[in-house]
CSV table of C-alpha atoms in Angstrom, one decimal:
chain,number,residue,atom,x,y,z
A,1,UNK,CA,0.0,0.0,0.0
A,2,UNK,CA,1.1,3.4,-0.8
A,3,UNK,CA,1.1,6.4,1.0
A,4,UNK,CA,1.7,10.0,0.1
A,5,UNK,CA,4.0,12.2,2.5
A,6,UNK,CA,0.9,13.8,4.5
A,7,UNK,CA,-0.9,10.1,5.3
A,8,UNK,CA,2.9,8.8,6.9
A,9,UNK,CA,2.7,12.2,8.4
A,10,UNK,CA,-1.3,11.3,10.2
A,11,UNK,CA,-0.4,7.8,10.5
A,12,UNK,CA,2.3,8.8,12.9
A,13,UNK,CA,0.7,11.2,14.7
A,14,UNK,CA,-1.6,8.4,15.3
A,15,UNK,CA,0.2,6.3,16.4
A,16,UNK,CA,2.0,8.2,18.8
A,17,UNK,CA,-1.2,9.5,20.4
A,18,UNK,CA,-2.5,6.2,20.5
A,19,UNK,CA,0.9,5.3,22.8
A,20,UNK,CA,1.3,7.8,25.1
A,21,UNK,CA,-2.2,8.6,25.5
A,22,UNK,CA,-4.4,6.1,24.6
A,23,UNK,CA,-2.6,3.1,25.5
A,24,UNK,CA,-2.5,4.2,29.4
A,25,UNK,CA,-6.3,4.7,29.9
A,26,UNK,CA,-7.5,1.5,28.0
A,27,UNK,CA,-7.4,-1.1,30.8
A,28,UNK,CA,-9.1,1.1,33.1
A,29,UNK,CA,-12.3,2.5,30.7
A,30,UNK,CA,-12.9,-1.3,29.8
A,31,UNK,CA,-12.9,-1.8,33.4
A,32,UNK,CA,-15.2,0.8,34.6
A,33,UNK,CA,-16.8,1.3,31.6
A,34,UNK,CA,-15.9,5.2,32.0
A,35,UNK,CA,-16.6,7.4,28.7
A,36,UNK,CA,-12.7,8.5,27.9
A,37,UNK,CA,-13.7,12.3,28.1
A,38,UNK,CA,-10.1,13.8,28.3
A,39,UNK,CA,-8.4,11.8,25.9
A,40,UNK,CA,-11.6,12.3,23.5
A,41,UNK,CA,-10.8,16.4,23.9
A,42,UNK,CA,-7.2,15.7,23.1
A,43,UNK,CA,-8.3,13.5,19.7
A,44,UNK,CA,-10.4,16.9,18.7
A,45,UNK,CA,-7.2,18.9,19.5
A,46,UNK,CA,-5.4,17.0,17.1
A,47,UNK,CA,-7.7,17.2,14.3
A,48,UNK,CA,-8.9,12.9,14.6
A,49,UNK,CA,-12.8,14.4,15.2
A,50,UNK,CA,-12.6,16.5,12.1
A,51,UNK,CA,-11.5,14.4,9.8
A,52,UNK,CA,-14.2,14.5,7.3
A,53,UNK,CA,-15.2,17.7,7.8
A,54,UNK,CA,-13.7,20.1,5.5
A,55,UNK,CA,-11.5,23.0,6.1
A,56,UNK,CA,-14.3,25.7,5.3
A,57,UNK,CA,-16.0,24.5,8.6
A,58,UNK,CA,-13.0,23.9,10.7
A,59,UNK,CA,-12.4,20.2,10.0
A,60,UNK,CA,-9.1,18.5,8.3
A,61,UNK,CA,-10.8,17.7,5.1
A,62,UNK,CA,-8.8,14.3,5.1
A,63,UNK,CA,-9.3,11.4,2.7
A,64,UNK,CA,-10.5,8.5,3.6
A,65,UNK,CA,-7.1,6.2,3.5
A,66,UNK,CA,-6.0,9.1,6.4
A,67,UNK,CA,-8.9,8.9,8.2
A,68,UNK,CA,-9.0,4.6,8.3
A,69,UNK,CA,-5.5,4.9,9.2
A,70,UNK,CA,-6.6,7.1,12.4
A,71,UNK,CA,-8.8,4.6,13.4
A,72,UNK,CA,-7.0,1.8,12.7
A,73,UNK,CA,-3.6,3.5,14.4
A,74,UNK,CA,-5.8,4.2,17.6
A,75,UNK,CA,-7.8,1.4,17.3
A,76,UNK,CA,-4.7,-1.2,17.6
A,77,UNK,CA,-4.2,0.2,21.4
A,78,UNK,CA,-8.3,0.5,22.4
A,79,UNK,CA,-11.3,-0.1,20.4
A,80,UNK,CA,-13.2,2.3,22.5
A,81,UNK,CA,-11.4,5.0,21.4
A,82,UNK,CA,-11.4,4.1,17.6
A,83,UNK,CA,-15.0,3.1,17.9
A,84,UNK,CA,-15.5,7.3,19.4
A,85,UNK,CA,-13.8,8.4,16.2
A,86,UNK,CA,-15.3,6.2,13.7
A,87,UNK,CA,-19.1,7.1,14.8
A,88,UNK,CA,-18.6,10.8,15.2
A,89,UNK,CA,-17.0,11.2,11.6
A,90,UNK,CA,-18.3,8.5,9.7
A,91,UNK,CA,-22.3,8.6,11.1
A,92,UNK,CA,-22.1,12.4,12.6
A,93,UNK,CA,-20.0,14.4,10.6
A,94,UNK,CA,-20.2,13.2,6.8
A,95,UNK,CA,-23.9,12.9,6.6
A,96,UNK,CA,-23.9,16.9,7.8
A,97,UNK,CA,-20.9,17.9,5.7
A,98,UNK,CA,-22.6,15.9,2.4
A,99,UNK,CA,-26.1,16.6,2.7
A,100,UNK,CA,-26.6,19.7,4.6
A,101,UNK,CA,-27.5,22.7,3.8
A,102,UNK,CA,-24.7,26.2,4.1
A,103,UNK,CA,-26.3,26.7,7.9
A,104,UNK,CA,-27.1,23.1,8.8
A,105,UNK,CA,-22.7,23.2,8.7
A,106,UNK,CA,-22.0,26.5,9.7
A,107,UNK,CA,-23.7,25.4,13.0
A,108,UNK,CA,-22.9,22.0,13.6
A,109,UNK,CA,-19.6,21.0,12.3
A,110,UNK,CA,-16.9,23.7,13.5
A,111,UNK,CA,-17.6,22.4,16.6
A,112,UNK,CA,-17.8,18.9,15.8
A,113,UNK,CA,-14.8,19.4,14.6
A,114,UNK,CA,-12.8,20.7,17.5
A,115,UNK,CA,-13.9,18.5,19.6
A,116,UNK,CA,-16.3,20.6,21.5
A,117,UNK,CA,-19.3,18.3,21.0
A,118,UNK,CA,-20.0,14.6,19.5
A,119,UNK,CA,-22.1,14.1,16.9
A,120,UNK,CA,-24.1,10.7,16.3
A,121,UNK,CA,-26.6,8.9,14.3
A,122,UNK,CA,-30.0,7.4,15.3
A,123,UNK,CA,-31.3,4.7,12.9
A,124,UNK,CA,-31.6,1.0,14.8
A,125,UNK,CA,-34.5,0.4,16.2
A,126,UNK,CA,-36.3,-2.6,18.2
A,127,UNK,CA,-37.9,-3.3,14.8
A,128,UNK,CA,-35.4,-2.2,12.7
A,129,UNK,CA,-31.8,-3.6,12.3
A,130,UNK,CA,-31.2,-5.3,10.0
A,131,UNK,CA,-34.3,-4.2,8.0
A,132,UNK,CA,-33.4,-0.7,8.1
A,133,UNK,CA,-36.3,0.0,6.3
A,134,UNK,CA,-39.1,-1.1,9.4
A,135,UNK,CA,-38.4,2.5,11.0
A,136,UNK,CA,-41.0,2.9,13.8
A,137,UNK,CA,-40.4,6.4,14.2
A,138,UNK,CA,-42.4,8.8,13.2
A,139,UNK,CA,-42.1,12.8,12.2
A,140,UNK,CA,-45.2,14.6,11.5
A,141,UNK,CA,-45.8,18.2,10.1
A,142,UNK,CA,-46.8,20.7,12.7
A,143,UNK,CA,-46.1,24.4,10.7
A,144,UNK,CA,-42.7,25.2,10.9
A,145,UNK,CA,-41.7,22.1,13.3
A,146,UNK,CA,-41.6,18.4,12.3
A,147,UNK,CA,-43.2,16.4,15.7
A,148,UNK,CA,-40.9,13.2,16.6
A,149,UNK,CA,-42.0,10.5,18.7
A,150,UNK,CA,-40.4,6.8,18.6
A,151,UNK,CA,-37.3,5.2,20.2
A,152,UNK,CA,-34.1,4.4,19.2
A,153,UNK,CA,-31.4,1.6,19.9
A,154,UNK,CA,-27.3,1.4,20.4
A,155,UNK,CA,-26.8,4.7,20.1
A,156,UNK,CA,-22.5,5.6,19.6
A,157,UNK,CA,-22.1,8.8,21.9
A,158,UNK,CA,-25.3,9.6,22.8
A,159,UNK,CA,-24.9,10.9,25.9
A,160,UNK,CA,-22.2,13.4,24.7
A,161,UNK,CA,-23.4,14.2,21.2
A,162,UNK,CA,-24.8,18.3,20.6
A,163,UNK,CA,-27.1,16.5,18.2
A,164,UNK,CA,-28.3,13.5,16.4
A,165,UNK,CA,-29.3,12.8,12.3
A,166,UNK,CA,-32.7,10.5,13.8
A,167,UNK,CA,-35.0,8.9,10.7
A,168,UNK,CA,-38.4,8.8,10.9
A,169,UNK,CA,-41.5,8.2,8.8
A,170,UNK,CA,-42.7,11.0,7.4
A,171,UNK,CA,-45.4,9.7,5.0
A,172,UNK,CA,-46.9,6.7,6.9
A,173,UNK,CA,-48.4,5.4,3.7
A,174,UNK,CA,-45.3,4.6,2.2
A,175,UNK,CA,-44.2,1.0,2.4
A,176,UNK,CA,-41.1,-0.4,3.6
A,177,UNK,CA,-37.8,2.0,3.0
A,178,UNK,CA,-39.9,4.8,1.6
A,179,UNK,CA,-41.2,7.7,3.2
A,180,UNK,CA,-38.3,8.1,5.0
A,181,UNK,CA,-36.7,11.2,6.4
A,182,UNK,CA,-33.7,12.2,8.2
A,183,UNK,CA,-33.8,15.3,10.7
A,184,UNK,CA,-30.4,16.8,12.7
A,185,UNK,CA,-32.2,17.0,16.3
A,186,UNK,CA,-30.0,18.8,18.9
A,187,UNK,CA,-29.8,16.7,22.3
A,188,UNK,CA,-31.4,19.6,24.1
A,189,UNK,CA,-34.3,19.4,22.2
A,190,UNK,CA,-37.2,19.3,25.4
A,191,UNK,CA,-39.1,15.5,25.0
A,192,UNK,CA,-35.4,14.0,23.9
A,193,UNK,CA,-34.0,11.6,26.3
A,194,UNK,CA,-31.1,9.4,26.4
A,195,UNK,CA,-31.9,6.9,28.3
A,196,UNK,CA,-29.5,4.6,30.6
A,197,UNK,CA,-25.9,3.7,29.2
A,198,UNK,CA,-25.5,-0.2,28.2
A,199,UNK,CA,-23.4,-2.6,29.8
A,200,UNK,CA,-21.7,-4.5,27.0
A,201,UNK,CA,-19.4,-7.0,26.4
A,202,UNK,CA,-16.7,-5.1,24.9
A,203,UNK,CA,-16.0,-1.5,23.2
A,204,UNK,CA,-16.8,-0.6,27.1
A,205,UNK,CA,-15.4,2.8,27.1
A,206,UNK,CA,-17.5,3.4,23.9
A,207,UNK,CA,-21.3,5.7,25.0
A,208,UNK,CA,-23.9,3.1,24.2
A,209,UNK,CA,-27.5,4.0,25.1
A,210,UNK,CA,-31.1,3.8,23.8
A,211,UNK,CA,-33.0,7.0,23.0
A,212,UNK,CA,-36.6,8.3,23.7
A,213,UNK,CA,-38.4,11.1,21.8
A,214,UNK,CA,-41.5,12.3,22.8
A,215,UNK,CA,-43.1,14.8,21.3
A,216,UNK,CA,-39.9,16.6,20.1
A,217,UNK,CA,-40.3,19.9,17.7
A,218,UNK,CA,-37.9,19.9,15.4
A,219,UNK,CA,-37.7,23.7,13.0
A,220,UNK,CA,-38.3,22.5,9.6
A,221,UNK,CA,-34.8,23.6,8.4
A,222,UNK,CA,-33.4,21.0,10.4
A,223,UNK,CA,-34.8,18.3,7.6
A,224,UNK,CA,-31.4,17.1,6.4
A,225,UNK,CA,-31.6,17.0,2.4
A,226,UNK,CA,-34.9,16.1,1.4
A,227,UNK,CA,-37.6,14.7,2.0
A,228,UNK,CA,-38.5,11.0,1.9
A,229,UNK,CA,-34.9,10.2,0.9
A,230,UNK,CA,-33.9,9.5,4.2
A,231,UNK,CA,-33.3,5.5,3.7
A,232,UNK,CA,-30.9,6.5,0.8
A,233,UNK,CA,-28.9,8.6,2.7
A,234,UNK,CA,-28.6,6.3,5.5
A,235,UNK,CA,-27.6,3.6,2.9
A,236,UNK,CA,-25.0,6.0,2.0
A,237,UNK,CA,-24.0,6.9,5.2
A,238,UNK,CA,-23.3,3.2,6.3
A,239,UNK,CA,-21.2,2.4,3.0
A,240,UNK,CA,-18.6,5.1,4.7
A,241,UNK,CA,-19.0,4.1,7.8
A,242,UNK,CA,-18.4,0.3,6.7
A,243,UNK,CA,-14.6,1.1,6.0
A,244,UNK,CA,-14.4,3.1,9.2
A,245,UNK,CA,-15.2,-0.1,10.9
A,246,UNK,CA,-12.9,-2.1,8.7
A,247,UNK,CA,-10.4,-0.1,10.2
A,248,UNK,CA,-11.0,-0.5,14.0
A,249,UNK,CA,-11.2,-4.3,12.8
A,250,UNK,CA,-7.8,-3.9,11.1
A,251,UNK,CA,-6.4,-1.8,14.5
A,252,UNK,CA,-7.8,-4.7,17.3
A,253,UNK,CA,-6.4,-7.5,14.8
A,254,UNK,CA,-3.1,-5.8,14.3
A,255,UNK,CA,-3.0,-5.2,18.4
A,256,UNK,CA,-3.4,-9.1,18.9
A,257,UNK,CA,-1.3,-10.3,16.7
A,258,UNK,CA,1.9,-8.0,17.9
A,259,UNK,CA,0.9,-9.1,21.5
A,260,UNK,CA,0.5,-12.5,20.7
A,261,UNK,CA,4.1,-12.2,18.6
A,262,UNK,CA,6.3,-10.5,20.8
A,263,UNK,CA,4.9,-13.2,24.3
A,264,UNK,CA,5.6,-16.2,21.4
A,265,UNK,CA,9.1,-15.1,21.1
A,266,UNK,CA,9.5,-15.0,25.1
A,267,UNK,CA,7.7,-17.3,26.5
A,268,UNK,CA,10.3,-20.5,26.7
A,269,UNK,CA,8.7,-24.1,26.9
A,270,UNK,CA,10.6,-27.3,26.4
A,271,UNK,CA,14.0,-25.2,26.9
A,272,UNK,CA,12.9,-22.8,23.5
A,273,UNK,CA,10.5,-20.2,22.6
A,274,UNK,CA,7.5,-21.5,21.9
A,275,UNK,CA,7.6,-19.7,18.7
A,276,UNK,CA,10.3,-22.3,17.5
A,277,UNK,CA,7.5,-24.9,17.6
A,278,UNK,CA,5.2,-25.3,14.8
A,279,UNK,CA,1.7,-25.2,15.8
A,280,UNK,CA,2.5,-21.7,16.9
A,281,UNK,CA,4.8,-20.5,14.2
A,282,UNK,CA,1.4,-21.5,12.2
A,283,UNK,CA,-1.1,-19.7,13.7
A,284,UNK,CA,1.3,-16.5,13.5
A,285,UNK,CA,1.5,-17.3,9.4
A,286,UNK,CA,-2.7,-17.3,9.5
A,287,UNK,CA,-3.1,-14.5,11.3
A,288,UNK,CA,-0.1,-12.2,9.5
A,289,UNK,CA,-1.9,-13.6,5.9
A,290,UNK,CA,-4.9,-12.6,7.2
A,291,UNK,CA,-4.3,-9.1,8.8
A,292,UNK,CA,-2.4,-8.5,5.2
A,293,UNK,CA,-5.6,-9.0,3.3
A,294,UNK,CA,-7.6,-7.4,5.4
A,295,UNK,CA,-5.6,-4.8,5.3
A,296,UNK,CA,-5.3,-4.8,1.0
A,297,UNK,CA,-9.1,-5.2,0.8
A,298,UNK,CA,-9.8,-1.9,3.5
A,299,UNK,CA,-7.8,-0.3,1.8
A,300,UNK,CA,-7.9,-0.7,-1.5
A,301,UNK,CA,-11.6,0.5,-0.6
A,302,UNK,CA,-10.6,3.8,0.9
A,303,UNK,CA,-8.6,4.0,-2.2
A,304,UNK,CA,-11.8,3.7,-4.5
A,305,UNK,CA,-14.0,6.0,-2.3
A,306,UNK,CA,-11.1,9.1,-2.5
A,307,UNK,CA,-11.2,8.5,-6.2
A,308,UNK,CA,-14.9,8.6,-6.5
A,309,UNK,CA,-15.0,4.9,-7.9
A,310,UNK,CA,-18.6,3.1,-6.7
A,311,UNK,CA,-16.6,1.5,-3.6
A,312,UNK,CA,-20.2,-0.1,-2.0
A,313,UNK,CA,-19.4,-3.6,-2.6
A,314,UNK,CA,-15.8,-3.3,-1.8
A,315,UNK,CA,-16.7,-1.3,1.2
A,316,UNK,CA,-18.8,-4.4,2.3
A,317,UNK,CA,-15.8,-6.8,1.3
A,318,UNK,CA,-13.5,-5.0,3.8
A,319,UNK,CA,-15.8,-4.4,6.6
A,320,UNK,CA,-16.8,-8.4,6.2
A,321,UNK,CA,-13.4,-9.9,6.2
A,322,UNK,CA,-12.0,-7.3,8.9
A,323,UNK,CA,-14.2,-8.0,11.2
A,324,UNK,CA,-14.2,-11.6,10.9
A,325,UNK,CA,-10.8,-11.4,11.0
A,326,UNK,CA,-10.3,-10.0,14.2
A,327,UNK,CA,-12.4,-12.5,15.9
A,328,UNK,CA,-10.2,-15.2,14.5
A,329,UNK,CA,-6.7,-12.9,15.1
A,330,UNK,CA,-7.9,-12.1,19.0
A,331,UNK,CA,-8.9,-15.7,19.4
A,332,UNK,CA,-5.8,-17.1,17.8
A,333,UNK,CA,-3.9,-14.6,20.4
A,334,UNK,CA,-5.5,-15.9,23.1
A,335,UNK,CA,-4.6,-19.3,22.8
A,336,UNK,CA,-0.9,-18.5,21.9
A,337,UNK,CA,-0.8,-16.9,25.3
A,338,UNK,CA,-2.6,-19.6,27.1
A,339,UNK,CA,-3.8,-18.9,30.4
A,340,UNK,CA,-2.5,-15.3,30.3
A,341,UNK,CA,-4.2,-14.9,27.4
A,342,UNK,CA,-7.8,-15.5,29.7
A,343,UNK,CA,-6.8,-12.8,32.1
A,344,UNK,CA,-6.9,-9.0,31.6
A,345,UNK,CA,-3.1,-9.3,32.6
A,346,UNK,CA,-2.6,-9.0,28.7
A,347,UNK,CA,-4.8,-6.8,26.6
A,348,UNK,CA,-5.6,-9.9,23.6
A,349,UNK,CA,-9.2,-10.8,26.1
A,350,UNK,CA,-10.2,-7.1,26.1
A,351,UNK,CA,-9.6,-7.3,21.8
A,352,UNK,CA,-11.4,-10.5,21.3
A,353,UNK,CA,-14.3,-9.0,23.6
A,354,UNK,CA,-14.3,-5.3,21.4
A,355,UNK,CA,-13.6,-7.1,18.1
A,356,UNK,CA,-17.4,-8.9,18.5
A,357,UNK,CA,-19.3,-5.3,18.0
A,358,UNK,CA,-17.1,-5.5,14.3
A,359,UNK,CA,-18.8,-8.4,12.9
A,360,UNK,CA,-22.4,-7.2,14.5
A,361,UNK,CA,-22.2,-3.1,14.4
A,362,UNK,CA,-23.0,-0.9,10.8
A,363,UNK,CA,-24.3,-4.3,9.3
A,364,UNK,CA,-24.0,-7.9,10.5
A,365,UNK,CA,-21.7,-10.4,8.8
A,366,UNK,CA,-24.8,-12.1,6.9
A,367,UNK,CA,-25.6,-8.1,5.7
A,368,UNK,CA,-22.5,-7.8,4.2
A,369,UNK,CA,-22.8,-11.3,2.6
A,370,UNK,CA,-26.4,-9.8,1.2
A,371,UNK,CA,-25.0,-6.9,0.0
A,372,UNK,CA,-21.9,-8.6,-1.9
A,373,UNK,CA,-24.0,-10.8,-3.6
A,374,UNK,CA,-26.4,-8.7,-5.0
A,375,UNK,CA,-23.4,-6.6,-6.2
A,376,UNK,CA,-22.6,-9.5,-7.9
A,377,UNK,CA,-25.5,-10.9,-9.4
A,378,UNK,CA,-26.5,-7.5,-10.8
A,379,UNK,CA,-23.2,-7.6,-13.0
C-alpha cells in the first residue's frame, strides 16, 4: 500500500497519540466502563474528530485512506477509542458535511470538529436492524416544526453528542424503506431523552444507550436534504462508515497479533521459545496472511472512495473480512498466550471482547454477505 507524505505524516501522529495517551487509559475505561472524556478532547485537538469535515468549517478535510488509518492506528491500542472516532466522523459528521444545507454546517460542524461536542446517528430500532427499512419512528408536520415521537437503539455517543441525524417516517403510507426522512435534532431538544448507558461486552469505554423522543419539535430547516430520501442517505451513510469499521477491525487484529508475537518469542517451553515450535509459528503465518488481506481489501476500498469509484461492494468486502478477521486474530492470540491470554493481565481478552461489535455493528456479517452478492449478481 502506498502512502503520500501527509498520510505517513497522520499515520504517525496516530500512532504516537495512541501510545502515550491512549494506550494508558484503555485497561481502566474497559474496566469501569468510564466514557474517555479527556483523551476524547485531546483526539479533537489533534484534528482525529474533524476528519471529514472540511477545512471551510474547521475540519481536516482528510481522505478517507488518512482517516481509516486514524482509526486503525488508535484502534490497535483501544477499540473504545477508535469506535468514538469512527461514529462521530463517519455517522455524525459526513452525513452533515454531504447533505446539509450552508447553515445546517455552519452550526454543527466547526464544533464537531474541534472537539467541543459529538455528533451521532439514530437509525436501529427494536424493529429495525437489520431491516433498516421497518423505522418505527415517526415525524409529522406541525407548521414550521416536524413532531418526533419513537425510540431508538445502540446509540454511539449519545450521551455526549450536541445532536443526532434521527430517521423517521414521514409519510406513513409509504411501504417499507420509503417515506423516509432524516432530521439533525439537537440533544437539548425538550421530550429527547437518552436513556440509561449499556453494559456491554466489549468496546466498554465506547457511549452506548437507547433513545426516547417524545413529542420533540424539530424547525423544519433542520430536515437534512430532502424529504423522503432518508433510507438513501442512510444507505450511503453506512457504506462510509463500513470502511471506518474495517479499520478499527484492522487496528484490534493488528494489536493481537503483535501481542501474541512478541509473548511467542518470550515465553520459553521445552527449553525454546514456543515460537520455534510449529503449531505456533502457524497460527502467526494465519493471522499475519490474514491481517495482510484485510488490510489490502480496506484499503484498497478507501482508495476507491477518495477516487470517487462506486466503492459499495468493496466497502462491504472490507468491513466483512475485517471483522471476521479479528475475531479469529484475537482468538488465535489468546490461545498462543494460554492462560494469560484469559486474564486482563494481557490486553488480547479485552480485543477479542471489542472485536465482537465488528462483525455485528453498521451491518452484521450475513448483511455484508447480502449486499456482496447482489453486487454480484447484478453484474
Amino acid at each position: 500500500m502506498h502512502l503520500n507524505e501527509n498520510q505517513i505524516m497522520i499515520r504517525q501522529m496516530a500512532r504516537d497519540f495512541a501510545r502515550a495517551k491512549v494506550a494508558p487509559v484503555a485497561a481502566e475505561i474497559d474496566r469501569t466502563g468510564a466514557f474517555p472524556e479527556a483523551t476524547v478532547r485531546e483526539m479533537g485537538e489533534l484534528g482525529f474528530l474533524g476528519l471529514a469535515v472540511p477545512e471551510a468549517y474547521g475540519g481536516v478535510g482528510a481522505d478517507m485512506t488518512s482517516y481509516a488509518l486514524v482509526v486503525e492506528e488508535v484502534s490497535r491500542v483501544c477499540g473504545s477509542h477508535g469506535l468514538t472516532v469512527a461514529a462521530h466522523n463517519s455517522l455524525g459528521c459526513w452525513p452533515i458535511a454531504t447533505l446539509g444545507t450552508e447553515a445546517q454546517k455552519r452550526r454543527f460542524l466547526p464544533p464537531a470538529a474541534a472537539g467541543k461536542s459529538l455528533l451521532s446517528f439514530g437509525l436501529t430500532e427494536a424493529n429495525a436492524g437489520s431491516d433498516a427499512g421497518g423505522t418505527r419512528t415517526t415525524a409529522v408536520r406541525d407548521g414550521q416544526h416536524w413532531v418526533l415521537n419513537g425510540t431508538k437503539m445502540w446509540i454511539t455517543n449519545s450521551h455526549y453528542a450536541a445532536a443526532l441525524i434521527i430517521t423517521a417516517k414521514t409519510d406513513p403510507a409509504a411501504q417499507g424503506s420509503r417515506g423516509i426522512s432524516a432530521f439533525i435534532v439537537p440533544t437539548d431538544t425538550p421530550g429527547f431523552t437518552v436513556e440509561k448507558k449499556e453494559d456491554k461486552l466489549g468496546m466498554r469505554g465506547s457511549d452506548t444507550a437507547p433513545l426516547t423522543l417524545q413529542d420533540v419539535r424539530v424547525p423544519a430547516d433542520l430536515l437534512l436534504g430532502k424529504e423522503g430520501e432518508g433510507f438513501k442517505y442512510f444507505m450511503m451513510t453506512l457504506d462510509g462508515g463500513r470502511i471506518s469499521i474495517a479499520a478499527l477491525a484492522l487496528g484490534l487484529a493488528e494489536g493481537a497479533y503483535r501481542t501474541a508475537k512478541a509473548y511467542a518469542k518470550e515465553r520459553h517451553q521445552f527449553g525454546r521459545p514456543i515460537a520455534s515450535f510449529q503449531a505456533v509459528e502457524f497460527m502467526l503465518a494465519d493471522m499475519a496472511t490474514q491481517i495482510q488481506a484485510a488490510r489490502l481489501l480496506t484499503y484498497e476500498a478507501c482508495r476507491l472512495k477518495d477516487t470517487d469509484q462506486p466503492y459499495a461492494q468493496m466497502a462491504a468486502m472490507a468491513k466483512l473480512h475485517a471483522s471476521e478477521t479479528a475475531m479469529f486474530v484475537t482468538d488465535r492470540a489468546i490461545q498462543i498466550l494460554g492462560g494469560y491470554g484469559y486474564t486482563r493481565e494481557y490486553p488480547v481478552e479485552r480485543f477479542y471482547r471489542d472485536a465482537k461489535l465488528c462483525t455485528i455493528g453498521e451491518g452484521t456479517s450475513e448483511i455484508q454477505r447480502m449486499v456482496i452478492g447482489r453486487h454480484e449478481l447484478s453484474e
